[in-house]
Amino acid sequence: MTTVVEARGLTKNYGSTHALQGVDLTVEAGRIVGLIGPNGSGKTSAIKAILGLTAFEGDLRVLGLDPRRERDALMQNVSFIADVAVLPRWIKVSQTLDFVAGVHPRFERARAEEFLRKTDIGMSKRVGTLSKGMVTQLHLALILAIDAKLLVLDEPTLGLDLLFRRSFYDTLLNDYFDKDRTILVTTHQVEEVEHLLTDVAFIQHGKIVLSQSVESLGERFVQLVPTPENLPRARALGPFYEREVFGRTAMMFENRTASELAQLGETRTPSITDLFVARMQPPGAWVSPAAEVAA
Amino acid sequence: MNSLITLVRREFWEHRALWLVPLIVAAAAILLTAIGGSISTRGVVHMSIDVDGTDQPVQQLDAERRAGLQTYMNLSPQKKQTLYLITLLAFVGLEMLAIGIVVFFYLLDSLYSERKDRSILFWKSMPISDTSTVLAKLLVGLVLAPLIALLLGTVTQLAFSGIAALKFSSLTPGNFPPIWDAAVWLKAQGLMLVTFVVAVLWYSPIASYLLLVSAWARRNVFLWAVLPPVILAFGERALFGSSYISAFIGRRFMDVWGMFSFEASLGAGKGDAAAAAVLPLDRALQGINTTGFLLSPSLWLGLAAAALLLFGAIRIRRYRDDT
């Protein structure tokens, strides 16, 4: 397996704001990695570093290249959508196709046109006259028709309606993704990408707080809903998060086996959304109200 | 090569004034020549049918026009050629003035608007280096758009020559030599081409400076481009009473035209005085010294400055991160 992104100790400061505080991240080829974090957690800074769009400190290799010095070579094999609605308003839809076809050796125009045929976007329209959703569709049609080794999407569906978001991720998975391609997607809407990721990386306060393949999540994390009489015993095992759901308490454990916990109640592998919520609590906030009362 | 062509096309898509303005100027110049011609000829042609005389139409013109025509008719063929050459160059000059203004704003906008509308994030997702992008914009602003204007200027010249020849021949049949003079026209083309090359080299530091400001300024690119030199010039005058900076800027804009000494050939005054001041063509052309200009240190220092300014613009576009 080849490594597509290898980051060690990425640091980035905007004045006194520490956007990245030593990010370590490894992305292997053929994976769909979700870089997930709340707003202001450093997602975009990390993405910009990987794309060579911003200066930073630390070691970073993307497809074996340094994005700071070798960006031009890197862009032959990387495509990205860094933000929604960045297509210029003056350009015509047909001109966007002409342009990408003219500058990108790996662009398959017919493919982009096929994407566009499924939409209501007219070829002679200017981007400025399209709705926000249409602009995003157009941008996606262009980017998904590029045969890139690494595709980076930063909040690709921000501000779009549910139907379109769903069809976008379906297209990404069914028509675009294959074993030779790697996708790195950031979002703060975890539930939307949950079902398609192979790997997750949680980022918080400029640090990666969790980086793991989805299939191995179950080995590390277990969610337990203990029976009421087992609640104190379960709590004694040190859950890192708990919350009340319909009068019952759900607890999140790390590095405890399911068989060990199964004696105390119902266990299951937590969803990425559950894990995200559990992990993104400010330090100390996971202490349950009950535990606080006990103390 | 393919991507260079695409980058150039993209500039003309976005900035339609680059080809529309020269086209409008050419159309207006031709239209005015034609209308101006038809208004003054209509009566004349009408009269000449009535009176059936050759000298009669000239008498129908007002005194000044008649005097002007008389003066022109009295000029030697050599001097007539000089006037024809100057007229031809004036049409191109009009085009160049117009495109100069368009290009000024184009270059200022070219690296700024992509940051303002954040489309730079799209352009940068394509495998094009910042160097190619900036150089393509320089190529369009400094060479290609002015070249379009130059070619349209030539079209205007031909249209003018045709219209004027028709007009004059109907005016006084037999009395006027045909206005069209192929040798002079070719001389004008040669002169235009040489001047074009020299002007491209001469103006490259100004174009590069505009690109640098365009890549650098957060807003108000126009003020950032214009105010610093103006403030420096006024500051110098206020503090030291001298005007080296304004003189330097003036030279940078105007010196390239110093290689023509048409002032002498255009002359001053009216009627016979003006006619006397017009130099014969060969002497008018003698005053032009392109080789000396091409070898002048200020041209080469300017090119060096252009390279530095461009390098700055490319670096800023490459490493800037505020979108």
GROMACS .gro file of C-alpha atoms in nm, chain B residues 108 203-215 223-229 305-306 309-310:
model
   25
  403LEU     CA    1  -0.465   4.617  -1.253
  498TYR     CA    2   0.631   4.971  -2.137
  499SER     CA    3   0.707   4.628  -1.989
  500PRO     CA    4   0.812   4.771  -1.648
  501ILE     CA    5   0.486   4.968  -1.623
  502ALA     CA    6   0.283   4.659  -1.713
  503SER     CA    7   0.478   4.452  -1.461
  504TYR     CA    8   0.430   4.716  -1.193
  505LEU     CA    9   0.054   4.704  -1.251
  506LEU     CA   10   0.056   4.325  -1.222
  507LEU     CA   11   0.252   4.349  -0.898
  508VAL     CA   12   0.004   4.595  -0.748
  509SER     CA   13  -0.281   4.377  -0.872
  510ALA     CA   14  -0.135   4.072  -0.697
  518LEU     CA   15  -0.532   5.398  -0.574
  519TRP     CA   16  -0.245   5.168  -0.477
  520ALA     CA   17  -0.111   5.188  -0.828
  521VAL     CA   18  -0.147   5.561  -0.878
  522LEU     CA   19  -0.110   5.720  -0.536
  523PRO     CA   20   0.244   5.607  -0.440
  524PRO     CA   21   0.412   5.763  -0.744
  600ALA     CA   22   1.306   4.626  -1.351
  601ALA     CA   23   1.017   4.451  -1.532
  604LEU     CA   24   0.847   4.327  -1.064
  605LEU     CA   25   0.712   4.018  -1.243
   0.00000   0.00000   0.00000
